[in-house]
Amino acid sequence: MSNKSFYITTPIYYPSAKLHIGHAYCTTIADSVARYHRLAGDDVFFLTGSDEHGQKIQEKAEAQGIKPIEYVDGIVAEFQKLWKMLNISNDDFLRTSQKRHERVVQEIFRRVYDKGDIYKGAYKGLYCTPCESFWTELQLDENGCCPDCGRPVKEVAEEAYFFKMSRYADRILKHIEDNPDFIQPVSRRNEMINFIKQGLDDLCISRTSFDWGIPVPIDEKHVIYVWFDALTNYLTPIGFLDDEEKFKKFWPADVHLVGKEIVRFHSIIWPCILMALDLPLPKQIYGHGWLVVDGSKMSKSLGNVVDPVELINKYGADAIRYFLLREINLGQDGNFSELALVQRINADLANDLGNLLHRTLNMVKKFQQGEVLAAQGRSEIDENLIADAMAAVKTFDEGMGDMKISSAIKGVWAFISRANKYIDETAPWALAKDPAKQQELANVMYNLVESLRIISVMIEPFMPTTAEKIWQQLNMPKAFADVRLDDIKAWGGTTAGMHIGEAQQLFPRIELEKDEAPDKKAGEKVKTGKQAKGEPGNIDSDEITIEDFARVKLQVVEILAAEPVPKADKLLKLKVNTGAEEREIVSGIAKHYECSELIGKRVILVMNLKPARIRGVVSHGMILAASKGDALEVVSVDMPVGSVVR
Ligand code: MSP
């Protein structure tokens, strides 16, 4: 039987500086998806690499008095070390300076040139060296600077080769419109459609002002401009020129995972190049959001650039991976804070997961001398647990298959809590004391070991080392590397009669410094003696920390539709666009607004409020409003949908 193939890529990173936690975020997402597909039995090819050419790198090397290749060799070795530390399971690492890539880029240039889609012209334009991007006057920001990084652009004029991208504008627009999944999330898709509708210029694809690049095969004075060289990286390692069978198997790619600011290059320029080559287009471009640190964009000047190597050394790779995958909804921007990381480690890893494993292993050891006895018969509580386990596997499978990583991970943790609750519900320590209840005890122990077996497989894409540690502590007979998703799709894979292994702590609790420790749980209200419902509280006792506040995710959304909720004269049902999706919200503002007044308003939504059913409608968030006495006004702003409020 031939397995389904799955090809996923990350962007290739610029070796202009060390990688930071934002880069680690992108690669970790891709790794978890690749690992999930391997678990599902797919034949996976996972590619990452480095984008080494261009003027900026040449200038950096010159500043250090070394050759560009010496400069990139050093820094790319650091990239590879980081990916190893983070347990990234890439199948290949492409460096654009490699000979195998030069061959591919030059061959592609030749093919497109022979087709008549490349011509020589004169380039006059505004160039941003750090971003390696050309801009037109109209595209610059309000300060006349690069719209991506805000730095000054410089005017350049030189002979250059151009790719006739304009020829493919209609075809790419049609492709995007006909294939709703081609660009995800949908907000990015809309941006791209608008961008193309403004007209596509031909693309400058060569430069003569520096020489650190792949020479144009028909004109050695020129080097190929970095984006043409970079995008084609996705073809090199899968046998484009040298292994037809491999190429057929993996091309077109299933997902190019990229940051939101380079979706344009991947969903417009890259497909146009592929069309010129008569190659099929990738199935999906997924634009993830950006990671900010304690609410601010990372920058050297702010001194808030987070080094993933330091974090891994301090907390371990799995904890970092877990935090990145769990905290941030793919497609949206997310916040990194070390305190929030520590709180997740303590609550979710040390407490929920660690305790479940520890309690289970200890009880099997204490009550059954380490042996997992056969289960016979099921109580209603057992049936519930088993149904929840199977539902968790389904949620995990569907979520990961659909790139909904944080919802998949949340589903797994909901089941971990469920299994902890099962211990409290069944109270095995009481069963152990009653000779008549030994079979019941055996059943509970079996069900807990089986739950942990299932959990360990589901967490493998997120925390590969921890997953294997759990498997080994359970002492499951099958080699962990051979385990597949099919092994957990049915209940009962644990073999009765097996002996569990030694219990070892997975995640030690991290003690917070006194002034860091939140003295109450976020959201927990402190009541003062005098305080009554609705009364403004004592300011001191109601103080929250910045981290408490950061847990509330506020974002600008647009109201698309509004209608009354039947038989509820205060409520309106709103449909809003969050930029990543459409949601339904129930809001108690019916007495203050006509439905039509609300359409098009951009309001602030509490994004991460637990969904609640209100009069039969599931409300997914809450919009903010100011009120005093009988007056009420929703808080509306004139900022783009998706803007974060903090
Ligand atoms: N070399 C190009 C990509 C070429 S792909 C054919 C490039 N390199 S980069 O090093 O500047 O960025 C690589 C990726 O890192 C981008 O997808 C970018 O969005 C991502 N990130 C950079 N900073 C980030 C955060 N703060 N958060 C999340 N991702 C971030 O662009």
XYZ file of C-alpha atoms and ligand atoms in Angstrom:
677
model
C 0.000 0.000 0.000
C 1.454 3.340 -0.909
C 1.025 6.006 1.755
C -0.407 9.432 1.162
C 2.363 11.970 0.763
C 2.525 15.220 2.706
C 4.960 18.009 1.928
C 5.254 20.939 4.343
C 7.744 23.796 4.333
C 8.806 26.705 6.536
C 10.248 29.889 5.082
C 13.992 29.759 4.660
C 15.406 32.154 7.249
C 17.814 35.005 6.568
C 21.148 34.473 8.297
C 21.409 38.204 8.917
C 21.168 37.639 12.667
C 20.600 34.843 15.164
C 17.116 33.360 15.111
C 14.679 34.494 17.777
C 11.596 33.026 19.404
C 9.364 34.240 16.516
C 11.322 32.089 14.058
C 11.207 29.183 16.496
C 7.437 29.638 16.646
C 7.032 29.182 12.889
C 9.285 26.125 12.710
C 7.622 24.531 15.747
C 4.205 24.822 14.117
C 5.460 23.159 10.955
C 7.179 20.453 12.991
C 4.038 19.599 14.932
C 2.040 19.326 11.707
C 4.731 17.163 10.096
C 4.842 14.911 13.156
C 1.070 14.594 13.185
C 1.060 13.492 9.538
C 3.768 10.922 10.237
C 1.624 9.609 13.077
C -1.310 9.460 10.694
C 0.810 7.198 8.479
C 1.551 9.710 5.721
C 4.814 9.799 3.859
C 6.049 13.202 5.030
C 8.665 15.539 3.653
C 9.368 18.480 5.919
C 11.700 21.176 4.648
C 13.357 24.164 6.245
C 16.536 26.044 5.401
C 18.393 29.320 5.022
C 18.113 32.169 2.520
C 21.716 33.175 2.246
C 22.211 35.500 -0.709
C 21.772 39.227 -1.187
C 23.260 42.586 -0.540
C 22.555 42.697 3.168
C 24.481 39.497 3.867
C 27.320 40.642 1.633
C 27.536 43.899 3.591
C 27.483 42.075 6.927
C 30.334 39.821 5.856
C 32.327 42.786 4.552
C 31.843 44.581 7.848
C 33.443 41.593 9.602
C 36.191 41.363 6.981
C 35.233 37.824 5.946
C 33.785 36.208 2.831
C 29.983 35.932 2.618
C 30.188 32.146 2.645
C 32.287 32.185 5.822
C 29.792 34.503 7.450
C 26.762 32.371 6.549
C 28.472 29.079 7.403
C 28.865 30.266 10.981
C 25.379 31.550 11.476
C 23.624 28.719 9.632
C 25.413 26.208 11.853
C 23.682 28.019 14.755
C 20.305 27.635 13.010
C 20.861 23.919 12.708
C 21.921 23.642 16.322
C 18.761 25.422 17.398
C 16.522 23.112 15.366
C 18.223 20.124 16.896
C 17.751 21.477 20.403
C 14.099 22.148 19.659
C 13.655 18.615 18.307
C 12.689 19.753 14.828
C 12.211 16.733 12.592
C 12.978 18.285 9.204
C 13.824 15.831 6.447
C 16.201 18.194 4.701
C 17.803 21.574 5.278
C 18.229 23.646 2.174
C 20.879 26.315 1.955
C 20.505 28.588 -1.056
C 24.306 28.693 -1.334
C 24.418 24.965 -2.103
C 25.418 23.795 -5.588
C 22.295 21.646 -5.890
C 20.208 24.797 -5.516
C 22.273 26.872 -7.938
C 21.615 24.244 -10.618
C 17.886 24.404 -10.008
C 17.676 28.205 -9.979
C 19.705 28.554 -13.169
C 17.656 25.886 -14.927
C 14.434 27.609 -13.895
C 15.739 30.934 -15.145
C 16.623 29.323 -18.490
C 13.227 27.649 -18.867
C 11.300 30.818 -18.090
C 13.608 32.852 -20.346
C 13.190 30.377 -23.230
C 9.465 30.667 -22.824
C 9.708 34.403 -23.420
C 8.695 35.361 -19.895
C 11.982 37.015 -18.929
C 13.269 40.170 -20.647
C 16.067 42.661 -20.070
C 15.054 46.180 -19.061
C 16.119 49.039 -16.907
C 15.212 49.062 -13.259
C 14.530 52.331 -11.559
C 13.042 52.064 -8.175
C 13.038 52.378 -4.461
C 14.818 49.588 -2.686
C 14.791 48.486 0.929
C 18.075 46.698 1.566
C 17.143 44.981 4.879
C 13.972 43.500 3.329
C 15.516 42.952 -0.116
C 12.346 44.466 -1.566
C 11.568 46.983 -4.256
C 8.683 49.381 -3.753
C 6.788 51.892 -5.816
C 6.175 55.409 -4.516
C 2.569 54.515 -3.785
C 3.487 51.545 -1.640
C 5.723 53.470 0.795
C 4.412 54.230 4.270
C 3.340 57.682 5.452
C 6.981 58.588 6.178
C 8.108 57.592 2.705
C 9.785 54.482 4.143
C 9.566 50.724 3.541
C 5.989 49.624 4.298
C 7.270 46.339 5.826
C 10.001 47.487 8.189
C 9.643 51.277 8.278
C 13.282 51.873 7.367
C 14.419 54.338 4.649
C 14.490 53.129 1.048
C 17.057 54.219 -1.520
C 16.651 55.015 -5.203
C 18.426 52.629 -7.531
C 18.688 52.576 -11.308
C 20.329 49.717 -13.173
C 20.003 47.249 -16.016
C 18.036 44.246 -14.884
C 16.100 41.204 -16.009
C 12.372 41.173 -15.465
C 9.879 38.371 -15.098
C 6.603 39.015 -16.937
C 4.449 38.517 -13.915
C 1.736 40.817 -15.266
C 0.984 38.118 -17.860
C -0.234 35.799 -15.088
C -2.268 38.292 -13.040
C -5.683 37.129 -14.286
C -4.826 33.458 -13.854
C -3.584 33.804 -10.297
C -6.565 35.941 -9.334
C -8.928 33.316 -10.716
C -7.041 30.570 -8.927
C -7.319 32.368 -5.592
C -11.001 33.086 -6.136
C -11.806 29.542 -7.262
C -9.873 27.844 -4.443
C -10.983 29.191 -1.070
C -8.421 27.062 0.793
C -5.444 28.204 -1.283
C -4.674 31.093 1.076
C -5.465 30.719 4.756
C -6.631 32.335 6.939
C -9.369 34.051 4.988
C -8.280 37.584 6.013
C -4.987 37.071 4.179
C -6.843 35.768 1.166
C -8.892 38.971 0.969
C -5.746 41.095 1.246
C -4.162 39.212 -1.651
C -7.237 39.543 -3.856
C -7.225 43.315 -3.268
C -3.512 43.474 -3.958
C -3.808 41.748 -7.338
C -6.818 43.828 -8.314
C -4.643 46.933 -8.036
C -2.560 45.482 -10.896
C 0.621 43.397 -10.934
C 3.886 44.862 -12.218
C 6.573 42.768 -13.835
C 9.119 41.607 -11.308
C 12.768 42.601 -11.296
C 14.710 39.361 -10.860
C 18.350 40.318 -11.244
C 20.841 42.816 -9.829
C 24.269 44.053 -10.826
C 25.134 46.158 -7.797
C 26.447 43.237 -5.721
C 27.673 39.755 -6.521
C 26.748 37.510 -3.569
C 24.132 35.493 -5.402
C 23.533 32.932 -8.108
C 24.759 34.188 -11.486
C 22.167 34.670 -14.228
C 23.054 31.765 -16.529
C 22.875 33.834 -19.725
C 24.553 36.958 -18.377
C 27.204 36.543 -15.689
C 27.252 40.265 -14.830
C 23.955 39.751 -13.072
C 23.054 37.804 -9.999
C 19.558 36.500 -9.447
C 17.544 38.655 -7.120
C 16.919 36.901 -3.824
C 13.181 36.206 -3.951
C 13.459 34.326 -7.266
C 16.342 32.378 -5.761
C 14.533 31.898 -2.420
C 11.100 30.746 -3.544
C 12.523 28.103 -5.832
C 14.125 26.471 -2.773
C 10.913 24.498 -2.348
C 11.649 22.524 -5.530
C 15.322 21.667 -5.013
C 15.295 18.972 -2.301
C 12.365 17.004 -3.647
C 14.111 15.946 -6.816
C 13.026 18.667 -9.273
C 15.998 18.011 -11.548
C 17.243 14.652 -10.444
C 14.509 12.397 -9.126
C 11.322 12.397 -11.141
C 9.562 9.883 -8.929
C 10.272 11.793 -5.746
C 9.227 15.037 -7.380
C 5.934 13.557 -8.560
C 5.318 12.245 -5.097
C 5.832 15.481 -3.185
C 4.972 18.262 -5.620
C 2.695 20.188 -5.340
C 3.448 21.013 -1.698
C 0.577 20.557 0.726
C 1.379 23.634 2.829
C 3.840 26.470 2.650
C 3.682 27.808 6.196
C 4.873 31.427 6.265
C 4.612 34.561 8.362
C 1.857 36.973 7.440
C 4.162 39.570 5.833
C 5.478 37.138 3.219
C 2.161 35.610 2.189
C 2.256 37.984 -0.806
C 5.494 36.503 -2.144
C 4.183 32.979 -1.720
C 0.663 33.360 -2.980
C 1.291 35.690 -5.921
C 4.917 35.737 -7.110
C 5.620 32.060 -6.475
C 2.486 30.784 -8.263
C 3.250 33.030 -11.238
C 6.747 31.533 -11.499
C 5.234 28.045 -11.287
C 2.709 28.887 -13.991
C 5.550 30.022 -16.233
C 7.182 26.628 -15.574
C 3.902 24.800 -16.239
C 4.069 23.258 -12.788
C 1.095 22.760 -10.474
C 0.599 25.292 -7.686
C 1.043 24.486 -3.988
C -2.180 23.389 -2.329
C -2.073 25.939 0.464
C -0.243 28.999 1.704
C -0.886 29.419 5.419
C -0.005 32.831 6.885
C 0.617 32.669 10.625
C 0.603 35.704 12.901
C 3.524 37.342 14.647
C 4.778 36.726 18.096
C 5.258 39.828 20.239
C 7.028 39.868 23.573
C 5.213 41.213 26.630
C 2.960 43.077 24.223
C 5.700 44.712 22.112
C 7.273 43.898 18.782
C 10.726 42.388 19.290
C 13.515 44.757 18.415
C 17.179 45.144 19.189
C 16.632 48.737 20.273
C 14.007 47.726 22.825
C 16.326 44.941 23.964
C 13.434 42.490 24.113
C 14.569 39.930 21.531
C 14.010 36.514 23.087
C 16.704 33.946 22.394
C 15.146 30.478 22.088
C 18.429 28.767 22.984
C 18.464 30.438 26.404
C 14.856 29.473 26.985
C 15.438 25.849 25.989
C 18.429 25.653 28.311
C 16.318 27.006 31.132
C 12.982 25.210 30.641
C 13.568 22.416 28.090
C 12.406 22.205 24.494
C 9.069 20.539 25.163
C 7.859 23.246 27.525
C 8.672 25.952 24.956
C 7.018 23.974 22.170
C 3.944 23.427 24.302
C 3.635 27.087 25.174
C 4.026 28.311 21.594
C 1.539 25.836 20.186
C -0.997 26.166 22.966
C -1.058 29.920 23.596
C -1.427 31.256 20.094
C -4.232 30.660 17.647
C -2.647 29.980 14.303
C -3.190 32.964 12.025
C -3.416 35.502 14.816
C -0.664 37.442 16.532
C 0.270 36.153 19.945
C 2.115 37.239 23.028
C 5.147 35.620 24.594
C 5.901 36.273 28.236
C 8.215 34.235 30.392
C 5.846 34.466 33.317
C 2.980 33.088 31.255
C 5.312 30.281 30.141
C 6.142 29.394 33.740
C 2.482 29.460 34.685
C 1.677 27.040 31.844
C 4.534 24.752 32.863
C 3.293 24.662 36.447
C -0.410 24.346 35.726
C -0.628 22.229 32.587
C 2.589 20.226 32.568
C 3.714 19.736 36.162
C 0.249 19.694 37.606
C -2.280 18.261 35.129
C -0.095 15.955 33.061
C 2.624 15.209 35.613
C 0.161 14.387 38.356
C -1.925 12.093 36.196
C 1.131 10.046 35.289
C 2.552 10.067 38.779
C -0.658 9.164 40.565
C -1.426 6.388 38.097
C 2.000 4.767 38.202
C 2.181 5.010 41.988
C -1.211 3.382 42.442
C -0.529 0.542 40.005
C 2.705 -0.092 41.870
C 1.202 0.153 45.332
C -2.090 -1.662 44.785
C -1.133 -4.226 42.109
C 2.649 -4.581 42.495
C 3.145 -2.801 39.152
C 1.017 -5.177 37.130
C -1.754 -3.934 34.840
C -4.569 -6.421 35.361
C -7.298 -7.204 32.835
C -10.442 -5.056 32.948
C -13.769 -6.853 33.199
C -17.083 -5.076 32.982
C -17.598 -1.314 32.878
C -19.347 1.085 35.211
C -21.117 4.180 33.919
C -18.119 6.290 34.975
C -15.830 3.989 32.979
C -18.079 4.244 29.916
C -17.986 8.028 30.191
C -14.214 8.105 30.407
C -13.872 5.829 27.391
C -16.315 7.901 25.344
C -14.377 11.058 26.286
C -11.093 9.423 25.281
C -12.413 8.475 21.865
C -13.907 11.948 21.396
C -10.546 13.508 22.336
C -8.753 11.395 19.714
C -11.283 12.525 17.116
C -10.925 16.214 18.056
C -7.162 15.870 17.974
C -7.181 14.123 14.597
C -9.561 16.556 12.951
C -7.939 19.615 14.531
C -4.401 18.703 13.475
C -5.538 17.649 10.008
C -7.042 21.099 9.650
C -4.076 23.031 11.154
C -6.167 23.996 14.194
C -3.282 23.254 16.482
C -4.256 25.122 19.612
C -7.747 23.642 19.569
C -6.262 20.148 19.118
C -3.933 20.682 22.062
C -6.728 22.123 24.208
C -8.791 18.999 23.458
C -5.950 16.789 24.690
C -5.642 18.777 27.918
C -9.376 18.661 28.469
C -9.037 14.877 28.400
C -6.075 14.980 30.801
C -8.254 16.909 33.262
C -11.021 14.403 32.642
C -8.736 11.504 33.527
C -7.585 13.277 36.710
C -11.223 13.743 37.630
C -11.821 10.024 37.004
C -9.315 9.259 39.761
C -11.236 11.457 42.174
C -14.577 9.988 41.084
C -13.490 6.371 41.475
C -11.313 6.871 44.608
C -9.061 3.832 44.000
C -7.520 4.133 47.486
C -10.939 3.263 48.935
C -11.454 0.381 46.480
C -8.039 -0.998 47.467
C -9.194 -1.391 51.063
C -12.238 -3.462 50.151
C -11.529 -7.104 49.162
C -14.871 -7.254 47.328
C -13.848 -4.402 45.035
C -10.586 -5.754 43.611
C -11.967 -6.176 40.079
C -13.331 -2.642 40.172
C -9.886 -1.449 41.237
C -8.245 -3.427 38.404
C -10.648 -1.796 35.955
C -9.826 1.703 37.175
C -6.080 1.059 36.989
C -6.415 -0.405 33.489
C -8.472 2.561 32.324
C -5.948 5.039 33.672
C -2.982 3.312 32.048
C -4.928 3.092 28.785
C -5.829 6.807 29.012
C -2.166 7.686 29.468
C -1.201 5.467 26.539
C -3.608 7.424 24.351
C -2.492 10.778 25.765
C 1.176 10.021 25.162
C 0.525 9.412 21.457
C -1.567 12.557 21.069
C 1.067 14.795 22.635
C 3.873 13.478 20.428
C 3.511 16.229 17.782
C 3.685 18.892 20.474
C 6.145 17.422 22.985
C 8.001 14.515 21.387
C 10.439 13.873 24.234
C 7.789 13.936 26.950
C 5.530 11.684 24.897
C 8.230 9.053 24.641
C 9.105 9.395 28.339
C 5.503 8.657 29.281
C 5.416 5.682 26.907
C 8.578 4.353 28.501
C 7.407 4.890 32.077
C 4.241 3.012 31.203
C 6.566 0.369 29.740
C 4.422 -0.196 26.654
C 5.803 -3.131 24.666
C 5.648 -1.538 21.189
C 8.585 0.674 20.127
C 7.399 4.269 20.363
C 8.790 5.068 16.904
C 6.418 2.488 15.400
C 3.294 3.845 17.062
C 0.660 5.324 14.727
C -2.605 7.147 15.205
C -4.491 3.965 14.347
C -3.125 2.469 17.573
C -5.233 4.862 19.625
C -8.379 5.007 17.536
C -9.870 2.118 19.485
C -9.955 1.673 23.254
C -8.104 -1.249 24.784
C -4.605 -1.252 23.251
C -2.955 -1.775 26.649
C -2.067 -5.431 27.128
C -3.242 -6.881 30.431
C -0.457 -8.560 32.380
C 2.196 -6.018 31.478
C 4.265 -4.354 34.198
C 4.670 -0.608 34.373
C 8.119 1.001 34.554
C 9.710 3.413 37.016
C 7.903 6.681 37.671
C 10.024 9.740 37.029
C 9.076 13.363 37.282
C 8.285 14.934 33.897
C 8.261 18.621 34.785
C 9.384 19.954 38.134
C 7.307 22.883 39.388
C 9.074 26.170 38.923
C 9.035 28.420 41.957
C 8.374 32.011 41.062
C 10.277 34.846 42.673
C 8.086 36.382 45.346
C 7.413 39.598 43.461
C 6.559 37.638 40.293
C 4.174 35.204 41.882
C 0.584 36.024 41.153
C -0.998 35.855 44.593
C -4.340 34.870 43.165
C -5.533 33.141 40.075
C -6.259 35.400 37.108
C -9.886 36.396 37.081
C -10.360 35.556 40.745
C -12.050 38.436 42.561
C -10.826 39.585 45.926
C -13.691 40.622 48.118
C -13.139 43.262 50.768
C -15.313 43.379 53.831
C -17.290 46.330 52.561
C -17.596 45.372 48.940
C -21.049 44.626 47.647
C -22.127 43.421 44.214
C -21.724 46.101 41.607
C -19.866 48.423 43.947
C -16.470 49.622 42.767
C -13.932 47.636 44.723
C -11.095 48.711 46.930
C -8.462 49.611 44.349
C -5.597 47.916 46.186
C -7.272 44.581 46.664
C -8.565 44.496 43.062
C -5.154 45.119 41.558
C -4.152 42.777 38.789
C -0.750 42.266 37.264
C 0.052 43.073 33.650
C 0.157 39.320 33.021
C -3.376 38.939 34.381
C -4.501 41.598 31.966
C -2.542 40.051 29.087
C -4.643 36.911 29.463
C -7.623 38.844 28.135
C -7.279 38.858 24.362
C -8.914 41.968 22.953
C -9.137 42.573 19.250
C -10.890 44.786 16.705
C -13.657 42.974 14.788
C -16.246 44.186 12.299
C -19.971 43.635 12.745
C -21.286 41.959 9.592
C -24.885 41.304 10.633
C -27.202 41.915 13.571
C -30.634 40.515 14.423
C -32.814 40.314 17.518
C -32.728 37.132 19.587
C -36.332 35.823 19.657
C -38.129 36.250 22.983
C -35.259 38.234 24.521
C -35.903 41.944 24.269
C -32.423 42.976 25.464
C -30.385 40.679 23.251
C -29.026 40.922 19.728
C -27.292 38.186 17.797
C -24.271 39.632 15.982
C -22.139 38.100 13.295
C -18.596 39.506 13.375
C -15.490 39.139 11.242
C -12.338 38.672 13.340
C -10.018 38.673 10.363
C -9.380 34.957 10.799
C -12.981 33.746 10.948
C -16.619 34.711 11.403
C -18.155 34.356 14.862
C -21.569 34.701 16.459
C -21.902 36.838 19.552
C -24.900 37.485 21.739
C -24.873 41.001 23.124
C -27.236 42.768 25.540
C -27.468 45.986 23.557
C -30.868 45.614 21.857
C -32.386 48.512 23.803
C -29.697 50.902 22.614
C -29.242 50.170 18.902
C -31.193 49.496 15.721
C -29.672 46.452 14.009
C -28.849 48.440 10.857
C -26.813 51.028 12.849
C -24.394 48.335 13.931
C -23.447 46.893 10.549
C -19.923 47.855 9.579
C -19.008 49.115 13.064
C -15.571 48.056 14.218
C -15.795 47.104 17.834
C -13.616 45.453 20.436
C -14.157 41.786 21.150
C -12.955 39.705 24.094
C -11.608 36.925 21.905
C -10.784 34.283 24.473
C -13.938 34.354 26.564
C -15.220 30.822 27.103
C -18.176 30.296 24.700
C -21.567 30.365 26.440
C -25.036 29.345 25.304
C -27.413 32.277 25.720
C -31.061 31.715 24.801
C -30.105 28.814 22.577
C -27.366 30.733 20.710
C -23.699 29.957 21.348
C -21.975 33.263 21.968
C -18.304 33.189 21.121
C -16.831 36.250 22.837
C -18.156 39.530 24.139
C -18.015 43.038 22.725
C -17.053 45.924 24.965
C -19.469 48.721 25.760
C -19.359 51.712 28.097
C -22.401 52.311 30.279
C -23.571 54.707 32.923
C -27.086 54.694 34.295
C -29.365 54.049 31.311
C -26.856 55.166 28.697
C -24.803 52.607 26.794
C -22.474 52.814 23.837
C -20.417 50.041 22.294
C -16.727 50.908 22.114
C -15.956 51.395 18.440
C -12.657 52.294 16.830
C -11.360 53.238 13.414
C -8.655 50.616 13.161
C -8.305 47.631 10.786
C -10.004 44.362 11.657
C -7.558 42.149 13.547
C -5.845 45.043 15.387
C -4.911 43.968 18.876
C -6.101 46.095 21.796
C -3.839 46.190 24.767
N 14.070 34.771 3.720
C 12.723 35.205 3.756
C 11.779 34.048 3.480
C 11.971 33.373 2.166
S 10.928 32.004 1.992
C 11.108 31.541 0.433
C 12.410 35.803 5.125
N 13.241 35.482 6.117
S 13.127 36.026 7.624
O 14.187 35.379 8.337
O 13.082 37.447 7.646
O 11.737 35.552 8.167
C 11.404 34.209 8.149
C 10.082 33.975 8.792
O 10.130 34.317 10.174
C 8.943 34.805 8.179
O 7.878 33.935 7.883
C 8.551 35.738 9.288
O 7.174 36.023 9.315
C 8.937 34.932 10.507
N 9.078 35.796 11.650
C 9.971 36.790 11.863
N 9.669 37.388 13.045
C 8.586 36.812 13.604
C 7.855 36.950 14.793
N 8.127 37.870 15.675
N 6.834 36.084 15.007
C 6.529 35.069 14.148
N 7.196 34.912 13.026
C 8.183 35.817 12.711
O 11.426 36.504 5.237
